[in-house]
Coordinates of C-alpha atoms and ligand atoms in Angstrom, one line a residue:
M1 CA -0.1 0.4 -0.3
T2 CA 1.4 3.1 -1.2
S3 CA 0.2 5.4 2.0
E4 CA 1.7 2.6 4.5
P5 CA 4.1 3.4 6.8
V6 CA 7.9 2.7 5.3
R7 CA 8.6 0.2 7.7
I8 CA 12.5 0.8 8.7
G9 CA 15.5 -1.5 9.7
V10 CA 18.5 0.7 11.3
V11 CA 22.2 0.1 11.8
G12 CA 24.0 1.5 14.3
L13 CA 22.3 3.5 17.2
G14 CA 25.1 6.0 17.9
R15 CA 25.1 9.7 17.7
A16 CA 23.6 9.6 13.9
F17 CA 20.9 7.9 15.0
V18 CA 20.0 10.3 18.1
L19 CA 20.3 13.4 15.8
M20 CA 18.0 11.3 14.0
L21 CA 15.1 10.3 16.3
P22 CA 13.3 13.8 16.7
T23 CA 12.3 12.9 12.8
F24 CA 11.6 9.2 13.2
R25 CA 9.3 9.8 16.6
N26 CA 7.0 12.7 14.7
D27 CA 7.2 11.8 10.9
P28 CA 4.0 9.1 10.7
R29 CA 5.2 7.7 7.2
V30 CA 7.8 6.1 8.4
K31 CA 7.6 3.3 11.2
L32 CA 11.2 1.8 13.0
V33 CA 11.0 -2.0 13.1
A34 CA 14.5 -3.2 13.8
A35 CA 17.6 -2.5 14.7
A36 CA 21.1 -4.1 14.4
A37 CA 23.5 -3.3 17.1
P38 CA 26.3 -4.8 19.2
R39 CA 25.5 -3.0 22.6
E40 CA 22.5 -4.6 24.0
E41 CA 21.7 -1.8 26.0
S42 CA 20.9 0.2 22.9
R43 CA 19.2 -2.5 21.5
A44 CA 17.1 -3.1 24.9
A45 CA 16.2 1.0 24.4
F46 CA 15.1 0.3 21.1
N47 CA 12.8 -2.4 21.7
A48 CA 11.9 -0.1 24.8
E49 CA 11.0 2.9 22.2
F50 CA 9.9 1.2 19.3
G51 CA 8.9 -2.9 20.0
G52 CA 10.3 -4.3 16.9
R53 CA 13.4 -6.5 16.9
G54 CA 16.8 -5.9 17.8
Y55 CA 19.8 -8.2 15.9
A56 CA 23.6 -8.8 16.4
S57 CA 24.2 -8.5 12.9
V58 CA 23.0 -6.2 9.7
E59 CA 22.7 -9.5 7.5
E60 CA 20.1 -10.8 10.2
M61 CA 18.1 -8.0 9.9
A62 CA 18.6 -7.0 6.8
A63 CA 17.1 -10.3 6.1
D64 CA 13.9 -9.3 8.9
P65 CA 10.6 -9.6 5.9
E66 CA 9.3 -6.5 7.8
V67 CA 11.7 -4.5 6.9
E68 CA 11.8 -2.5 3.5
A69 CA 14.4 0.3 3.5
V70 CA 17.8 0.1 6.1
Y71 CA 19.1 3.1 7.6
I72 CA 22.9 3.0 8.0
A73 CA 24.0 5.2 10.9
T74 CA 27.5 3.4 11.6
P75 CA 31.3 4.7 10.9
H76 CA 31.4 6.0 7.6
Q77 CA 35.0 3.1 7.3
M78 CA 31.8 0.3 7.9
H79 CA 29.1 2.0 5.1
A80 CA 30.5 0.3 2.1
D81 CA 30.2 -3.4 4.0
H82 CA 27.0 -2.5 5.5
V83 CA 25.3 -1.2 2.3
A84 CA 26.8 -4.4 0.6
A85 CA 24.8 -6.7 2.9
V86 CA 21.9 -4.5 3.3
A87 CA 21.7 -4.4 -1.4
A88 CA 22.0 -8.2 -1.1
A89 CA 19.1 -8.4 1.2
G90 CA 17.1 -6.2 -2.1
K91 CA 16.0 -3.3 0.9
H92 CA 16.3 0.4 0.0
I93 CA 19.4 2.0 1.7
L94 CA 19.4 5.6 3.4
V95 CA 23.1 5.5 4.6
D96 CA 24.7 8.4 6.5
K97 CA 27.3 11.2 4.9
P98 CA 29.8 10.6 3.8
L99 CA 28.7 7.5 1.6
A100 CA 32.3 6.3 2.2
V101 CA 36.1 7.2 2.9
T102 CA 37.7 5.6 -0.3
L103 CA 36.6 6.3 -4.0
E104 CA 36.9 2.2 -4.3
D105 CA 34.2 1.6 -1.7
A106 CA 32.1 4.4 -3.3
D107 CA 32.0 2.3 -6.6
K108 CA 31.3 -0.9 -4.9
M109 CA 28.4 0.5 -3.2
V110 CA 26.5 2.2 -5.6
K111 CA 27.4 -1.0 -8.3
A112 CA 25.8 -3.1 -5.3
A113 CA 22.9 -0.6 -5.3
N114 CA 22.5 -0.7 -9.0
C115 CA 22.6 -4.8 -9.4
A116 CA 20.0 -4.9 -6.7
G117 CA 17.4 -2.7 -8.5
V118 CA 17.4 -0.9 -4.7
H119 CA 17.7 2.8 -4.3
L120 CA 20.7 4.0 -2.3
I121 CA 20.4 7.7 -0.6
V122 CA 22.9 9.6 1.2
G123 CA 21.9 11.7 3.8
P124 CA 20.8 13.0 6.1
S125 CA 23.3 16.0 5.0
H126 CA 22.7 19.5 5.3
S127 CA 21.8 19.9 1.4
F128 CA 18.5 18.4 3.4
D129 CA 18.0 21.4 5.5
A130 CA 14.3 23.0 4.3
P131 CA 16.1 26.5 3.5
V132 CA 18.6 24.7 1.1
V133 CA 15.8 23.2 -0.8
R134 CA 13.6 25.9 -1.3
A135 CA 16.7 28.1 -2.1
R136 CA 16.9 24.8 -5.1
A137 CA 13.0 25.5 -6.0
I138 CA 13.7 29.1 -6.6
I139 CA 16.8 28.5 -8.5
E140 CA 15.2 26.0 -10.9
S141 CA 12.0 28.1 -11.3
G142 CA 14.7 30.6 -13.2
E143 CA 12.8 33.8 -11.5
F144 CA 15.7 35.4 -10.5
G145 CA 18.3 34.1 -13.8
A146 CA 21.5 31.9 -13.1
V147 CA 23.3 31.3 -10.2
R148 CA 26.7 32.9 -10.5
M149 CA 28.6 32.7 -7.0
V150 CA 28.2 31.1 -4.1
Q151 CA 29.9 31.8 -0.3
A152 CA 29.7 29.0 2.0
F153 CA 31.0 29.6 5.5
N154 CA 31.1 27.7 8.6
Y155 CA 33.1 28.0 12.2
T156 CA 32.4 25.6 14.4
D157 CA 33.8 23.5 17.3
F158 CA 33.6 20.6 15.2
L159 CA 37.2 19.0 16.3
Y160 CA 36.7 19.4 19.8
R161 CA 33.8 17.5 20.3
P162 CA 34.7 13.8 21.6
R163 CA 36.0 11.5 19.2
R164 CA 36.8 7.9 18.6
P165 CA 40.6 7.6 17.8
E166 CA 40.1 6.7 14.1
E167 CA 37.8 10.2 13.9
L168 CA 41.2 12.1 14.1
R169 CA 43.0 10.0 11.5
T170 CA 43.0 11.3 7.6
E171 CA 43.2 8.2 6.6
E172 CA 40.6 6.3 8.2
G173 CA 37.8 9.1 7.2
G174 CA 38.7 11.5 10.4
G175 CA 39.2 15.0 10.2
V176 CA 36.8 17.6 9.1
L177 CA 36.2 17.3 5.5
F178 CA 34.7 13.9 5.5
S179 CA 32.1 14.6 8.2
Q180 CA 31.5 18.3 7.6
G181 CA 33.1 19.5 4.4
V182 CA 31.0 17.3 2.7
H183 CA 28.3 18.7 4.0
Q184 CA 29.2 21.7 2.6
I185 CA 30.3 20.4 -0.2
D186 CA 26.4 18.3 -0.8
I187 CA 24.6 21.9 -0.6
V188 CA 26.9 24.0 -2.6
R189 CA 26.7 21.2 -5.4
L190 CA 22.7 21.2 -5.2
L191 CA 22.8 24.8 -5.6
C192 CA 25.4 25.1 -8.6
G193 CA 23.7 22.3 -10.4
G194 CA 25.7 19.3 -8.8
R195 CA 28.7 19.4 -11.8
A196 CA 31.9 20.7 -10.6
R197 CA 34.7 20.9 -12.6
S198 CA 37.5 21.6 -10.5
I199 CA 39.1 22.2 -7.1
T200 CA 41.8 24.4 -5.5
A201 CA 42.4 24.5 -2.1
M202 CA 44.0 24.5 1.3
T203 CA 43.8 23.2 3.8
G204 CA 45.1 23.4 7.9
A205 CA 46.0 20.8 10.4
W206 CA 47.5 22.9 13.5
D207 CA 47.1 21.4 16.7
P208 CA 49.5 18.5 17.2
Q209 CA 47.0 16.7 19.9
R210 CA 44.7 16.0 17.1
P211 CA 46.6 16.0 14.0
T212 CA 43.6 15.6 11.4
E213 CA 42.8 18.4 9.1
G214 CA 40.5 20.8 10.9
A215 CA 39.7 23.8 9.1
Y216 CA 40.0 24.2 4.5
S217 CA 39.0 26.9 2.1
A218 CA 38.4 25.5 -1.6
L219 CA 37.5 27.2 -4.6
M220 CA 35.0 25.2 -6.6
D221 CA 33.7 25.8 -10.4
F222 CA 31.4 24.4 -12.3
E223 CA 30.5 22.9 -15.8
D224 CA 27.3 25.6 -15.5
G225 CA 30.0 28.3 -15.0
A226 CA 28.9 28.9 -11.7
F227 CA 31.5 29.2 -8.7
A228 CA 32.1 29.0 -5.4
T229 CA 34.4 29.3 -1.7
L230 CA 33.8 27.3 0.7
T231 CA 35.5 27.8 4.0
Y232 CA 35.5 25.8 7.5
S233 CA 37.2 26.0 10.6
G234 CA 36.7 23.3 13.5
Y235 CA 38.9 25.3 15.8
A236 CA 36.2 25.9 18.6
H237 CA 36.9 29.8 18.4
F238 CA 34.9 32.1 16.4
D239 CA 31.7 30.4 16.2
S240 CA 29.6 31.5 13.2
D241 CA 26.5 30.9 14.7
I242 CA 26.1 34.3 15.6
W243 CA 25.5 35.3 12.3
M244 CA 23.2 32.7 12.0
D245 CA 20.8 34.4 14.4
N246 CA 22.2 32.7 17.0
V247 CA 20.5 29.6 16.2
A248 CA 23.1 26.6 16.6
E249 CA 23.4 24.2 13.6
L250 CA 20.8 21.2 15.1
G251 CA 18.3 24.2 15.3
G252 CA 18.4 24.8 19.0
A253 CA 19.0 28.3 20.5
K254 CA 23.0 29.0 21.4
D255 CA 23.9 29.5 24.9
P256 CA 26.6 32.3 24.8
K257 CA 27.3 30.8 28.6
K258 CA 28.5 27.6 26.9
Y259 CA 31.7 29.1 25.0
G260 CA 34.9 27.0 25.2
A261 CA 32.7 24.2 26.9
A262 CA 33.6 21.8 23.8
R263 CA 37.9 22.3 24.3
R264 CA 37.6 22.3 28.2
A265 CA 35.1 18.9 28.1
L266 CA 38.3 17.3 26.6
Q267 CA 40.8 18.5 28.8
N268 CA 43.6 16.1 30.0
L269 CA 41.3 13.1 28.6
H270 CA 43.2 10.7 26.7
P271 CA 41.9 8.8 24.0
E272 CA 40.2 6.3 25.8
A273 CA 38.4 8.4 28.3
E274 CA 37.3 10.5 24.9
A275 CA 35.5 7.8 23.1
K276 CA 33.6 6.7 26.0
L277 CA 32.5 10.6 26.6
K278 CA 31.5 10.1 23.2
T279 CA 29.2 6.9 23.9
T280 CA 27.5 9.3 26.7
R281 CA 26.0 11.2 23.4
T282 CA 24.8 7.6 22.5
Y283 CA 21.2 6.2 22.2
G284 CA 20.1 4.8 25.7
A285 CA 22.4 7.0 27.6
D286 CA 19.6 9.8 27.6
T287 CA 21.3 12.5 26.1
V288 CA 18.9 13.9 23.6
P289 CA 20.2 17.3 22.1
P290 CA 17.4 19.8 23.0
A291 CA 14.6 20.4 20.9
A292 CA 14.9 22.4 17.6
E293 CA 12.9 25.7 17.2
N294 CA 14.0 26.1 13.7
N295 CA 15.5 24.6 10.5
E296 CA 18.7 23.2 10.7
H297 CA 21.5 24.8 9.2
F298 CA 25.5 24.4 8.1
G299 CA 26.6 27.8 8.5
P300 CA 26.0 31.4 6.5
I301 CA 25.3 30.6 2.8
I302 CA 25.1 33.3 0.1
V303 CA 23.5 32.5 -3.4
M304 CA 24.2 34.9 -6.1
C305 CA 21.9 35.0 -9.1
D306 CA 21.7 37.5 -12.1
R307 CA 18.6 39.1 -10.3
A308 CA 19.0 39.0 -6.5
D309 CA 21.0 37.8 -3.9
L310 CA 19.7 34.6 -1.7
R311 CA 20.7 34.3 1.8
L312 CA 20.2 31.5 3.7
R313 CA 19.2 31.3 7.3
P314 CA 17.3 28.9 9.4
G315 CA 14.2 30.9 9.5
G316 CA 13.8 31.3 6.0
I317 CA 15.7 32.7 3.1
D318 CA 16.4 36.7 2.7
V319 CA 15.9 37.9 -1.3
F320 CA 17.8 40.6 -2.4
G321 CA 16.2 41.7 -5.4
D322 CA 16.7 44.6 -8.1
A323 CA 14.1 46.9 -6.5
K324 CA 13.4 45.2 -3.4
R325 CA 14.0 42.7 -0.7
H326 CA 11.8 40.5 0.7
S327 CA 12.0 37.7 3.3
I328 CA 10.4 34.0 2.4
D329 CA 9.7 32.1 6.2
I330 CA 10.0 28.6 6.2
P331 CA 8.9 27.7 9.9
L332 CA 10.2 24.1 11.4
A333 CA 8.3 20.9 10.2
D334 CA 6.4 18.7 13.2
A335 CA 9.4 16.2 12.2
P336 CA 12.6 18.3 11.7
R337 CA 14.3 16.0 9.3
R338 CA 11.3 16.1 7.2
T339 CA 12.8 16.4 3.8
V340 CA 15.0 13.0 4.7
I341 CA 11.5 11.3 4.7
D342 CA 10.2 13.1 1.4
A343 CA 13.2 11.7 -0.2
L344 CA 12.9 7.9 1.4
Q345 CA 9.0 7.8 0.9
A346 CA 9.2 9.0 -2.7
A347 CA 12.1 6.4 -3.2
V348 CA 10.3 3.3 -1.8
R349 CA 6.8 4.1 -2.5
H350 CA 7.0 6.2 -5.9
D351 CA 10.5 4.8 -7.1
I352 CA 11.2 8.5 -8.0
A353 CA 15.5 8.8 -6.2
P354 CA 16.3 12.3 -4.9
P355 CA 19.4 14.4 -6.4
Q356 CA 21.2 12.5 -3.2
T357 CA 21.4 9.3 -4.8
G358 CA 25.2 7.3 -4.2
E359 CA 26.2 8.3 -7.3
W360 CA 25.7 12.0 -6.5
G361 CA 27.5 11.0 -2.8
R362 CA 30.4 9.9 -4.7
A363 CA 30.4 13.3 -6.2
S364 CA 30.8 14.9 -3.5
L365 CA 33.8 12.7 -1.7
E366 CA 35.5 13.2 -5.1
V367 CA 35.5 16.3 -3.8
C368 CA 36.6 15.8 -0.3
H369 CA 39.6 13.8 -1.5
A370 CA 40.4 17.0 -4.5
I371 CA 40.3 19.1 -1.0
L372 CA 43.1 17.2 0.9
Q373 CA 45.1 16.5 -3.0
S374 CA 45.1 20.3 -4.1
A375 CA 46.1 21.1 -0.3
E376 CA 49.0 18.8 -0.6
T377 CA 50.3 19.3 -4.4
G378 CA 49.3 22.9 -4.7
Q379 CA 47.5 22.1 -8.2
K380 CA 44.0 22.5 -9.3
I381 CA 42.3 19.3 -9.0
T382 CA 40.1 18.1 -12.2
L383 CA 37.4 15.8 -11.0
T384 CA 35.5 13.4 -13.2
R385 CA 33.7 11.2 -11.2
Q386 CA 30.6 14.0 -10.9
C387 CA 27.0 14.3 -11.6
G388 CA 23.9 16.9 -11.7
V389 CA 20.8 17.6 -9.9
V390 CA 18.6 14.3 -11.3
V391 CA 15.5 13.9 -10.4
Q392 CA 14.4 10.5 -11.9
E393 CA 10.3 10.6 -13.5
E394 CA 8.4 8.1 -11.3
T395 CA 9.0 4.9 -12.7
L396 CA 6.7 2.5 -11.2
Ligands
NAD1 N1 24.0 14.0 8.9 C1 24.0 14.2 10.8 O1 23.5 15.2 11.5 C2 25.1 12.9 11.3 C3 25.9 13.6 12.7 C4 26.9 12.7 13.1 C5 27.2 11.4 12.4 N2 27.3 11.5 11.3 C6 27.3 9.8 10.5 O2 26.6 9.1 11.2 C7 28.2 7.9 11.2 C8 28.1 7.4 12.5 O3 28.8 8.5 13.2 P1 28.6 8.7 14.9 O4 29.3 10.0 15.3 O5 27.3 8.5 15.2 O6 29.1 7.3 15.7 P2 28.8 7.0 17.0 O7 30.3 5.9 17.0 O8 28.3 7.9 17.7 O9 28.1 5.5 16.4 C9 28.3 4.5 15.4 C10 27.5 2.9 16.4 O10 27.6 2.3 15.2 C11 27.5 1.1 15.9 N3 28.5 -0.2 15.3 C12 29.4 -0.1 15.2 N4 29.7 -1.5 14.6 C13 28.3 -2.0 14.6 C14 27.8 -3.1 13.4 N5 28.9 -3.7 12.9 N6 26.7 -3.1 13.5 C15 26.1 -2.8 14.2 N7 26.4 -1.1 14.4 C16 27.3 -1.2 14.7 C17 28.3 1.3 17.3 O11 28.1 1.1 18.6 C18 27.7 3.0 17.8 O12 26.4 2.5 18.7 C19 29.0 8.3 10.4 O13 29.4 8.0 8.9 C20 28.5 10.0 10.3 O14 29.8 11.1 9.4 C21 25.9 12.2 11.0

């Protein structure tokens, strides 16, 4: 039945799952029916909240006949194996960003989903944020002409949030590129038509205690002629949320009294204790982020079109036209990441793929690697694995 909730199995009940909870709890178009997780406590918490079945392995869960689609929220480096297992069972997939760490894994994942005939959606990423989706619709309408230039900018405390050790090793997917850059890249690609042409970039890895990239600046140009600058710092000093109406990334109010809290919490912690601290932010540990009052965001974004500049902010979009300026309000939906469920439901029930397919995730991953490569070699890197913003026609 097309109106029935999509029955979801979850792999990985960690931090990413916690961040999806307000959406899963508040969107009647989905129902959580099973989970695979190694920790007994989190399986028990899942069972207490959602009923359903807990499994110790992904393969067993994917074989559960009630499961129609699987949300994979395990560490990046496990995504490839987990996508392969779920695709082999013929279930649709929502895999959290980034698609993978290596492009070889990304190729295998795209192939596995295509061979199995299942949808592979990469998300949530901030390209699903409601103001970004609306900005894309405005651009597609042609009302203000072509996109010429985009600026995306974000200063956060990312590098000082509690981490598993591999999250601080670039070659294993650590640092700001794979976890944070990919959000910004997804947003910019969506706004500029998807097909980036080249990257020139520099990165910074300036804290010897956390020796992975904590910052970058990149210049990206597109086949359609637009270009974009992307700047990110996770060094926990300036916080660009003050330029986003004091709204934090997840849509909650920013508390200025908490300045410096991220660095303070890590003081004198050795890596094991830090990884343990991370698990206090996991499912079943009773730490749920404060309820969002606004849409999520990923820092200031300005889109310059021929006849207007668009400023994206948590509450909507400010349009600075030739003769007048106006604002479009975008209220928060009951399910904060409603657009992710829109995509999942359209894929599972109507066979319509969103822009953020496996191919899309691979193209954004290519940009992450190109930023690292450009910074290392001092060269401009030509991109070869890009794809456009294709929204498939309904095929059912
Ligand atoms: N979109 C977002 O807002 C967002 C936010 C945070 C993390 N993420 C992404 O989610 C992924 C996970 O990151 P995280 O911060 O939640 O990590 P985490 O360590 O908090 O959670 C990972 C979970 O996976 C579980 N796990 C490990 N091996 C497993 C296996 N074989 N089967 C089932 N479960 C297994 C762990 O027990 C843990 O609970 C990463 O790819 C990250 O980029 C996305």
